[in-house]
Amino acid sequence: MNDSIITLDRHILSEQRRYGGRGDFSAILSQIIFAAKVVSAQVAHAGLVEDILGRTGHTNVQGEEVQKLDVYANKVFINALNYIGKVCVMASEEEPEMIAIPKEHPKGDYVIMFDPLDGSSNIDVNVSIGTIFGIYKRVSDGEDGVLDDCLQPGRKLFGAGYIIYSSSVNLVYTTGNGVNGFSLDPSVGEFVLSHPNIQIPPRGKIYSTNEGNYAYWKKGTREYIEYLKSDRNKIKAPYSSRYIGSLVADFHRNLLKGGIFLYPEDTKDPKKTTGKLRLLYEANPLAFVVEQAGGYASTGYERILDIKPTKLHQRVPLIIGSKEDVLEYEEFAKRNI
Ligand code: AHM
Ligand code: MG
């Protein structure tokens, strides 16, 4: 084998040596990798297996009940992580309450937050989707984890990352020492290092947002987008608009190429007055990744990683990407509340 090939397992091991860990965190990442492979195999079939796309309660040819792919992915991640003895509690975007570790399994020091299949409304049209995860150390003392373990601010994250299921499967992660990206080589079933030490350009040329919400945005957001679309007194070319509608995919592109993603607050829909995306499962892990890559994430008014969560499914406005772009958005947002 070529010596220069760095598999994800090898990378995790060298990270573990760097921070002097005893392997608990590495064991968690290994299970995440396994779950990602299982989910990616199902996602690859999703275009073919009609019943798995969007319906629950149906039976397949074997007479088994067919699950929606996001429900399936949720179970895969829970089952991969709940018996290894390294985790005390989890929470998922798919579950209304915290996920306790079953009594028969030992408990560990880590807390896992995840969105098992983000952008799942895009599955039936073959658009990229992803899994997002964040890993904390517990703050409670008992055996089982408690809500306080889950409601930690993002700046306390120990590690975070995402998997994108697309024309290739990529896993991008950080343990607070830079960001690295891996691609799944389907011929050997291994993730190999393909994007070492990812740095997001300080300024991009792309904005990603659902502009259909324009009428419901606050004045500051509307003015900011108009500003990006103008030639700014003929000094700079307008930005390009790129919106997939799948957070992981929009984020991944902007991380590699530079740019800004916005899901700001919506003044019309009461459900979205505090944004659409979830702080614990979506905003925090990606904010940790982007900051590790030299970027920034904000609500427009404050740093995402500084927010003290108050509930599991809290939503936040999310403005994330190249640092200079996000800081510029903050100026517009603060001027025009
Ligand atoms: P989900 O968690 O229900 O999949 O919703 C999150 C998705 C993100 O992937 C994406 O950025 C956003 O919702 C798109 O929302 P919209 O369709 O309003 O533009
Ligand atoms: Mg989601």
CSV table of C-alpha atoms and ligand atoms in Angstrom, one decimal:
chain,number,residue,atom,x,y,z
A,1,MET,CA,0.0,0.0,0.0
A,2,ASN,CA,1.2,3.5,-0.7
A,3,ASP,CA,2.7,4.9,2.5
A,4,SER,CA,1.3,8.4,1.7
A,5,ILE,CA,-2.3,7.2,2.0
A,6,ILE,CA,-3.7,8.3,5.3
A,7,THR,CA,-6.9,6.5,6.2
A,8,LEU,CA,-9.4,8.1,8.6
A,9,ASP,CA,-8.6,5.5,11.3
A,10,ARG,CA,-4.9,6.3,11.1
A,11,HIS,CA,-5.6,10.0,11.3
A,12,ILE,CA,-7.8,9.5,14.4
A,13,LEU,CA,-5.1,7.5,16.0
A,14,SER,CA,-2.5,10.2,15.5
A,15,GLU,CA,-5.0,12.8,16.8
A,16,GLN,CA,-5.5,10.6,19.9
A,17,ARG,CA,-1.7,10.5,20.5
A,18,ARG,CA,-1.5,14.3,20.1
A,19,TYR,CA,-4.0,15.0,22.9
A,20,GLY,CA,-3.0,12.0,25.0
A,21,GLY,CA,-6.4,10.4,25.0
A,22,ARG,CA,-7.1,6.9,26.1
A,23,GLY,CA,-9.1,6.0,23.0
A,24,ASP,CA,-12.6,6.8,24.1
A,25,PHE,CA,-13.1,9.6,21.6
A,26,SER,CA,-11.4,7.5,18.9
A,27,ALA,CA,-13.9,4.7,19.6
A,28,ILE,CA,-16.8,7.1,19.2
A,29,LEU,CA,-15.4,8.4,15.9
A,30,SER,CA,-14.9,4.8,14.7
A,31,GLN,CA,-18.6,4.1,15.3
A,32,ILE,CA,-19.6,7.3,13.5
A,33,ILE,CA,-17.5,6.2,10.6
A,34,PHE,CA,-19.2,2.8,10.6
A,35,ALA,CA,-22.7,4.3,10.8
A,36,ALA,CA,-21.8,6.7,8.0
A,37,LYS,CA,-20.9,3.8,5.8
A,38,VAL,CA,-24.1,2.0,6.5
A,39,VAL,CA,-26.2,5.1,5.9
A,40,SER,CA,-24.3,5.9,2.7
A,41,ALA,CA,-25.0,2.4,1.4
A,42,GLN,CA,-28.7,3.0,1.9
A,43,VAL,CA,-28.6,6.5,0.5
A,44,ALA,CA,-27.0,5.0,-2.6
A,45,HIS,CA,-30.0,2.7,-3.0
A,46,ALA,CA,-32.5,5.4,-2.3
A,47,GLY,CA,-32.9,6.4,-5.9
A,48,LEU,CA,-33.9,2.8,-6.7
A,49,VAL,CA,-35.9,1.8,-3.7
A,50,GLU,CA,-39.0,3.8,-4.0
A,51,ASP,CA,-40.6,2.8,-0.7
A,52,ILE,CA,-37.7,4.0,1.3
A,53,LEU,CA,-37.8,7.5,0.0
A,54,GLY,CA,-40.6,9.2,1.7
A,55,ARG,CA,-43.1,6.8,3.2
A,56,THR,CA,-43.4,5.0,6.5
A,57,GLY,CA,-45.8,2.3,7.3
A,58,HIS,CA,-45.3,0.6,3.9
A,59,THR,CA,-44.1,-3.0,3.6
A,60,ASN,CA,-41.3,-4.1,1.3
A,61,VAL,CA,-41.2,-7.3,-0.7
A,62,GLN,CA,-40.1,-9.3,2.3
A,63,GLY,CA,-43.2,-8.1,4.1
A,64,GLU,CA,-41.1,-5.9,6.5
A,65,GLU,CA,-42.1,-2.4,7.4
A,66,VAL,CA,-40.1,0.1,5.4
A,67,GLN,CA,-38.7,3.1,7.2
A,68,LYS,CA,-38.1,6.6,5.9
A,69,LEU,CA,-34.4,7.1,5.3
A,70,ASP,CA,-34.0,9.7,8.0
A,71,VAL,CA,-35.7,7.5,10.6
A,72,TYR,CA,-33.4,4.7,9.4
A,73,ALA,CA,-30.3,6.8,9.7
A,74,ASN,CA,-31.3,7.9,13.2
A,75,LYS,CA,-31.5,4.3,14.3
A,76,VAL,CA,-28.2,3.4,12.7
A,77,PHE,CA,-26.4,6.2,14.6
A,78,ILE,CA,-28.1,5.4,17.9
A,79,ASN,CA,-27.4,1.7,17.6
A,80,ALA,CA,-23.8,2.3,16.6
A,81,LEU,CA,-23.1,4.6,19.6
A,82,ASN,CA,-25.2,3.4,22.5
A,83,TYR,CA,-23.4,0.2,23.5
A,84,ILE,CA,-19.7,1.1,23.3
A,85,GLY,CA,-19.6,2.4,26.9
A,86,LYS,CA,-18.1,5.8,26.0
A,87,VAL,CA,-21.3,7.9,25.8
A,88,CYS,CA,-23.6,9.0,28.7
A,89,VAL,CA,-26.4,10.6,26.7
A,90,MET,CA,-27.3,11.6,23.1
A,91,ALA,CA,-29.8,13.9,21.4
A,92,SER,CA,-30.9,13.8,17.8
A,93,GLU,CA,-32.9,16.1,15.6
A,94,GLU,CA,-35.2,13.1,15.0
A,95,GLU,CA,-36.0,12.5,18.6
A,96,PRO,CA,-38.2,14.7,20.8
A,97,GLU,CA,-36.4,13.9,24.0
A,98,MET,CA,-32.8,13.1,25.0
A,99,ILE,CA,-31.7,9.6,24.1
A,100,ALA,CA,-30.7,7.6,27.2
A,101,ILE,CA,-28.2,4.8,27.0
A,102,PRO,CA,-30.0,1.5,27.7
A,103,LYS,CA,-29.6,0.2,31.2
A,104,GLU,CA,-27.7,-2.9,30.1
A,105,HIS,CA,-24.8,-0.9,28.5
A,106,PRO,CA,-22.0,0.9,30.4
A,107,LYS,CA,-22.0,4.7,30.3
A,108,GLY,CA,-19.0,6.9,29.4
A,109,ASP,CA,-17.8,10.5,29.5
A,110,TYR,CA,-19.1,11.8,26.2
A,111,VAL,CA,-22.3,13.5,24.9
A,112,ILE,CA,-23.3,13.3,21.3
A,113,MET,CA,-25.6,15.6,19.4
A,114,PHE,CA,-26.5,14.7,15.8
A,115,ASP,CA,-28.7,15.4,12.9
A,116,PRO,CA,-28.8,11.9,11.3
A,117,LEU,CA,-29.9,13.0,7.8
A,118,ASP,CA,-30.1,16.7,7.2
A,119,GLY,CA,-31.9,17.9,4.0
A,120,SER,CA,-33.9,14.7,3.8
A,121,SER,CA,-36.6,16.4,1.9
A,122,ASN,CA,-34.1,16.3,-1.0
A,123,ILE,CA,-33.7,12.6,-1.2
A,124,ASP,CA,-36.3,11.9,-3.8
A,125,VAL,CA,-34.7,14.3,-6.2
A,126,ASN,CA,-31.2,12.9,-5.8
A,127,VAL,CA,-29.8,16.0,-4.2
A,128,SER,CA,-26.8,15.7,-1.7
A,129,ILE,CA,-27.8,15.2,1.9
A,130,GLY,CA,-25.7,14.8,5.1
A,131,THR,CA,-25.2,13.8,8.7
A,132,ILE,CA,-24.0,16.4,11.2
A,133,PHE,CA,-22.5,15.6,14.6
A,134,GLY,CA,-21.1,17.3,17.7
A,135,ILE,CA,-19.3,15.7,20.6
A,136,TYR,CA,-19.0,17.1,24.1
A,137,LYS,CA,-17.4,15.9,27.4
A,138,ARG,CA,-20.1,15.5,30.0
A,139,VAL,CA,-20.5,18.1,32.8
A,140,SER,CA,-22.7,15.9,35.1
A,141,ASP,CA,-21.4,13.4,37.7
A,142,GLY,CA,-24.0,10.7,37.8
A,143,GLU,CA,-24.1,7.5,35.7
A,144,ASP,CA,-26.7,8.6,33.1
A,145,GLY,CA,-26.2,11.9,31.3
A,146,VAL,CA,-28.7,14.7,32.0
A,147,LEU,CA,-30.1,17.7,30.1
A,148,ASP,CA,-27.3,20.0,31.2
A,149,ASP,CA,-24.8,17.7,29.4
A,150,CYS,CA,-26.7,18.4,26.2
A,151,LEU,CA,-27.3,22.1,26.7
A,152,GLN,CA,-23.6,23.2,26.6
A,153,PRO,CA,-22.5,26.1,24.5
A,154,GLY,CA,-20.8,25.2,21.2
A,155,ARG,CA,-17.5,26.6,22.3
A,156,LYS,CA,-17.3,23.6,24.7
A,157,LEU,CA,-17.4,21.1,21.8
A,158,PHE,CA,-14.6,18.5,21.9
A,159,GLY,CA,-15.1,17.5,18.3
A,160,ALA,CA,-17.5,18.0,15.4
A,161,GLY,CA,-18.0,17.2,11.8
A,162,TYR,CA,-20.3,16.1,9.0
A,163,ILE,CA,-20.7,13.5,6.3
A,164,ILE,CA,-21.9,14.4,2.9
A,165,TYR,CA,-23.6,11.7,0.8
A,166,SER,CA,-23.0,12.9,-2.8
A,167,SER,CA,-21.3,11.8,-6.0
A,168,SER,CA,-18.7,10.8,-3.5
A,169,VAL,CA,-19.1,10.4,0.3
A,170,ASN,CA,-16.9,12.9,2.3
A,171,LEU,CA,-16.4,13.1,6.0
A,172,VAL,CA,-15.0,16.3,7.4
A,173,TYR,CA,-14.1,16.6,11.1
A,174,THR,CA,-12.2,18.6,13.7
A,175,THR,CA,-11.0,18.0,17.2
A,176,GLY,CA,-10.0,21.6,17.7
A,177,ASN,CA,-6.8,21.2,15.8
A,178,GLY,CA,-7.7,22.2,12.3
A,179,VAL,CA,-10.1,20.6,9.8
A,180,ASN,CA,-9.5,17.6,7.7
A,181,GLY,CA,-11.7,16.0,4.9
A,182,PHE,CA,-11.8,12.4,3.9
A,183,SER,CA,-13.3,10.7,0.9
A,184,LEU,CA,-14.8,7.2,1.0
A,185,ASP,CA,-13.0,5.0,-1.5
A,186,PRO,CA,-15.8,2.5,-2.4
A,187,SER,CA,-13.4,-0.1,-3.8
A,188,VAL,CA,-11.9,-0.7,-0.3
A,189,GLY,CA,-14.6,0.8,1.9
A,190,GLU,CA,-12.2,3.2,3.6
A,191,PHE,CA,-12.2,6.9,4.1
A,192,VAL,CA,-8.9,8.4,2.9
A,193,LEU,CA,-7.5,11.8,3.6
A,194,SER,CA,-8.4,14.0,0.5
A,195,HIS,CA,-8.6,17.5,2.0
A,196,PRO,CA,-5.9,18.0,4.6
A,197,ASN,CA,-6.0,21.1,6.8
A,198,ILE,CA,-9.0,22.8,5.2
A,199,GLN,CA,-8.9,26.7,5.3
A,200,ILE,CA,-11.9,28.6,4.2
A,201,PRO,CA,-10.9,31.7,2.2
A,202,PRO,CA,-11.3,34.9,4.3
A,203,ARG,CA,-13.8,36.2,1.7
A,204,GLY,CA,-15.9,34.4,-0.9
A,205,LYS,CA,-17.8,35.3,-4.0
A,206,ILE,CA,-20.9,33.1,-3.3
A,207,TYR,CA,-24.0,33.7,-1.2
A,208,SER,CA,-26.3,30.9,-0.4
A,209,THR,CA,-29.8,31.6,1.0
A,210,ASN,CA,-33.4,30.8,0.3
A,211,GLU,CA,-34.2,34.1,-1.4
A,212,GLY,CA,-37.8,33.1,-1.6
A,213,ASN,CA,-38.1,34.4,2.0
A,214,TYR,CA,-36.9,37.9,1.0
A,215,ALA,CA,-40.3,39.5,1.8
A,216,TYR,CA,-40.1,38.2,5.3
A,217,TRP,CA,-36.5,39.1,6.1
A,218,LYS,CA,-35.6,42.0,8.3
A,219,LYS,CA,-34.4,45.2,6.5
A,220,GLY,CA,-30.7,44.5,7.4
A,221,THR,CA,-30.8,41.1,5.6
A,222,ARG,CA,-32.6,42.5,2.6
A,223,GLU,CA,-30.1,45.4,2.3
A,224,TYR,CA,-27.1,43.0,2.7
A,225,ILE,CA,-28.3,40.7,-0.1
A,226,GLU,CA,-29.0,43.7,-2.4
A,227,TYR,CA,-25.5,44.9,-1.6
A,228,LEU,CA,-24.0,41.5,-2.6
A,229,LYS,CA,-26.0,41.6,-5.9
A,230,SER,CA,-24.9,45.1,-6.8
A,231,ASP,CA,-21.5,46.0,-8.3
A,232,ARG,CA,-20.8,48.1,-5.2
A,233,ASN,CA,-20.1,51.3,-7.1
A,234,LYS,CA,-18.4,49.3,-9.9
A,235,ILE,CA,-15.6,48.4,-7.5
A,236,LYS,CA,-16.4,44.7,-7.2
A,237,ALA,CA,-18.4,42.2,-9.3
A,238,PRO,CA,-21.7,41.0,-7.8
A,239,TYR,CA,-21.6,37.7,-5.8
A,240,SER,CA,-22.9,34.5,-7.4
A,241,SER,CA,-26.0,32.9,-5.9
A,242,ARG,CA,-25.7,29.2,-5.1
A,243,TYR,CA,-28.4,27.5,-3.0
A,244,ILE,CA,-28.9,23.7,-2.9
A,245,GLY,CA,-31.3,23.8,0.1
A,246,SER,CA,-29.3,21.1,1.8
A,247,LEU,CA,-27.3,22.6,4.6
A,248,VAL,CA,-24.3,20.2,4.6
A,249,ALA,CA,-23.9,20.5,0.8
A,250,ASP,CA,-24.2,24.3,0.8
A,251,PHE,CA,-21.8,24.5,3.8
A,252,HIS,CA,-19.3,22.1,2.2
A,253,ARG,CA,-19.1,24.0,-1.0
A,254,ASN,CA,-18.6,27.3,0.8
A,255,LEU,CA,-16.0,25.8,3.2
A,256,LEU,CA,-13.9,24.7,0.2
A,257,LYS,CA,-14.5,27.7,-2.1
A,258,GLY,CA,-15.4,30.5,0.3
A,259,GLY,CA,-18.7,32.2,0.6
A,260,ILE,CA,-21.6,32.9,3.0
A,261,PHE,CA,-24.6,30.8,3.9
A,262,LEU,CA,-27.6,32.6,5.5
A,263,TYR,CA,-30.7,31.2,7.1
A,264,PRO,CA,-31.7,34.4,8.9
A,265,GLU,CA,-34.8,35.0,11.1
A,266,ASP,CA,-38.1,35.2,9.3
A,267,THR,CA,-40.5,37.9,10.5
A,268,LYS,CA,-43.6,36.3,9.1
A,269,ASP,CA,-43.6,32.6,10.1
A,270,PRO,CA,-43.9,32.4,13.9
A,271,LYS,CA,-42.1,29.1,13.8
A,272,LYS,CA,-39.1,30.8,12.1
A,273,THR,CA,-38.8,34.1,14.1
A,274,THR,CA,-35.7,32.7,15.6
A,275,GLY,CA,-34.4,31.1,12.4
A,276,LYS,CA,-35.1,27.6,11.1
A,277,LEU,CA,-32.0,25.6,11.8
A,278,ARG,CA,-31.3,23.9,15.1
A,279,LEU,CA,-28.6,25.2,17.4
A,280,LEU,CA,-27.6,21.8,18.9
A,281,TYR,CA,-27.6,19.6,15.8
A,282,GLU,CA,-26.8,21.9,12.9
A,283,ALA,CA,-25.5,25.3,13.9
A,284,ASN,CA,-23.0,24.5,16.7
A,285,PRO,CA,-21.2,21.6,15.0
A,286,LEU,CA,-20.8,23.5,11.7
A,287,ALA,CA,-19.8,26.7,13.6
A,288,PHE,CA,-17.1,24.7,15.3
A,289,VAL,CA,-15.8,23.3,12.0
A,290,VAL,CA,-15.9,26.7,10.3
A,291,GLU,CA,-14.0,28.5,13.1
A,292,GLN,CA,-11.4,25.8,13.0
A,293,ALA,CA,-11.0,26.4,9.3
A,294,GLY,CA,-10.6,30.2,9.9
A,295,GLY,CA,-14.2,31.2,9.2
A,296,TYR,CA,-17.0,32.5,11.4
A,297,ALA,CA,-20.6,31.8,12.4
A,298,SER,CA,-23.1,34.2,13.8
A,299,THR,CA,-26.8,34.9,14.4
A,300,GLY,CA,-26.1,38.4,13.0
A,301,TYR,CA,-25.9,39.7,16.5
A,302,GLU,CA,-23.7,37.2,18.4
A,303,ARG,CA,-21.3,34.3,17.9
A,304,ILE,CA,-23.1,31.0,17.5
A,305,LEU,CA,-20.6,29.2,19.7
A,306,ASP,CA,-21.2,31.6,22.6
A,307,ILE,CA,-25.0,30.9,22.8
A,308,LYS,CA,-26.1,29.1,26.0
A,309,PRO,CA,-28.8,26.7,24.8
A,310,THR,CA,-32.0,26.6,26.8
A,311,LYS,CA,-33.7,23.7,25.1
A,312,LEU,CA,-32.9,20.7,22.9
A,313,HIS,CA,-34.6,21.8,19.7
A,314,GLN,CA,-33.8,25.5,19.9
A,315,ARG,CA,-33.6,27.2,16.6
A,316,VAL,CA,-31.2,30.0,15.7
A,317,PRO,CA,-30.6,32.3,12.7
A,318,LEU,CA,-27.4,30.9,11.1
A,319,ILE,CA,-25.0,33.1,9.1
A,320,ILE,CA,-21.9,31.0,8.4
A,321,GLY,CA,-18.9,31.0,6.2
A,322,SER,CA,-16.0,33.2,5.2
A,323,LYS,CA,-15.1,35.4,8.2
A,324,GLU,CA,-15.0,38.8,6.4
A,325,ASP,CA,-18.4,38.1,4.8
A,326,VAL,CA,-20.1,37.1,8.0
A,327,LEU,CA,-18.6,40.1,9.9
A,328,GLU,CA,-19.9,42.3,7.1
A,329,TYR,CA,-23.4,40.8,7.4
A,330,GLU,CA,-23.3,41.5,11.2
A,331,GLU,CA,-22.8,45.2,10.4
A,332,PHE,CA,-25.9,45.3,8.2
A,333,ALA,CA,-27.9,43.3,10.8
A,334,LYS,CA,-27.0,45.5,13.7
A,335,ARG,CA,-27.5,48.8,11.8
A,336,ASN,CA,-31.0,47.8,10.7
A,337,ILE,CA,-32.7,45.9,13.5
B,1,AHM,P1,-34.2,19.4,7.9
B,1,AHM,O1,-33.4,19.3,9.2
B,1,AHM,O2,-35.7,19.3,8.2
B,1,AHM,O3,-33.7,18.6,6.8
B,1,AHM,O4,-34.2,21.0,7.5
B,1,AHM,C1,-32.9,21.6,7.3
B,1,AHM,C2,-32.7,22.0,5.9
B,1,AHM,C3,-31.3,22.4,5.6
B,1,AHM,O5,-30.6,21.3,5.1
B,1,AHM,C4,-31.4,23.5,4.6
B,1,AHM,O6,-30.4,24.4,4.8
B,1,AHM,C5,-32.7,24.1,5.0
B,1,AHM,O7,-33.5,23.1,5.7
B,1,AHM,C6,-33.5,24.5,3.8
B,1,AHM,O8,-34.7,25.1,4.1
B,1,AHM,P2,-35.6,25.8,3.0
B,1,AHM,O9,-36.3,24.7,2.3
B,1,AHM,O10,-36.6,26.6,3.9
B,1,AHM,O11,-34.7,26.7,2.2
B,2,MG,MG,-31.6,19.1,9.8
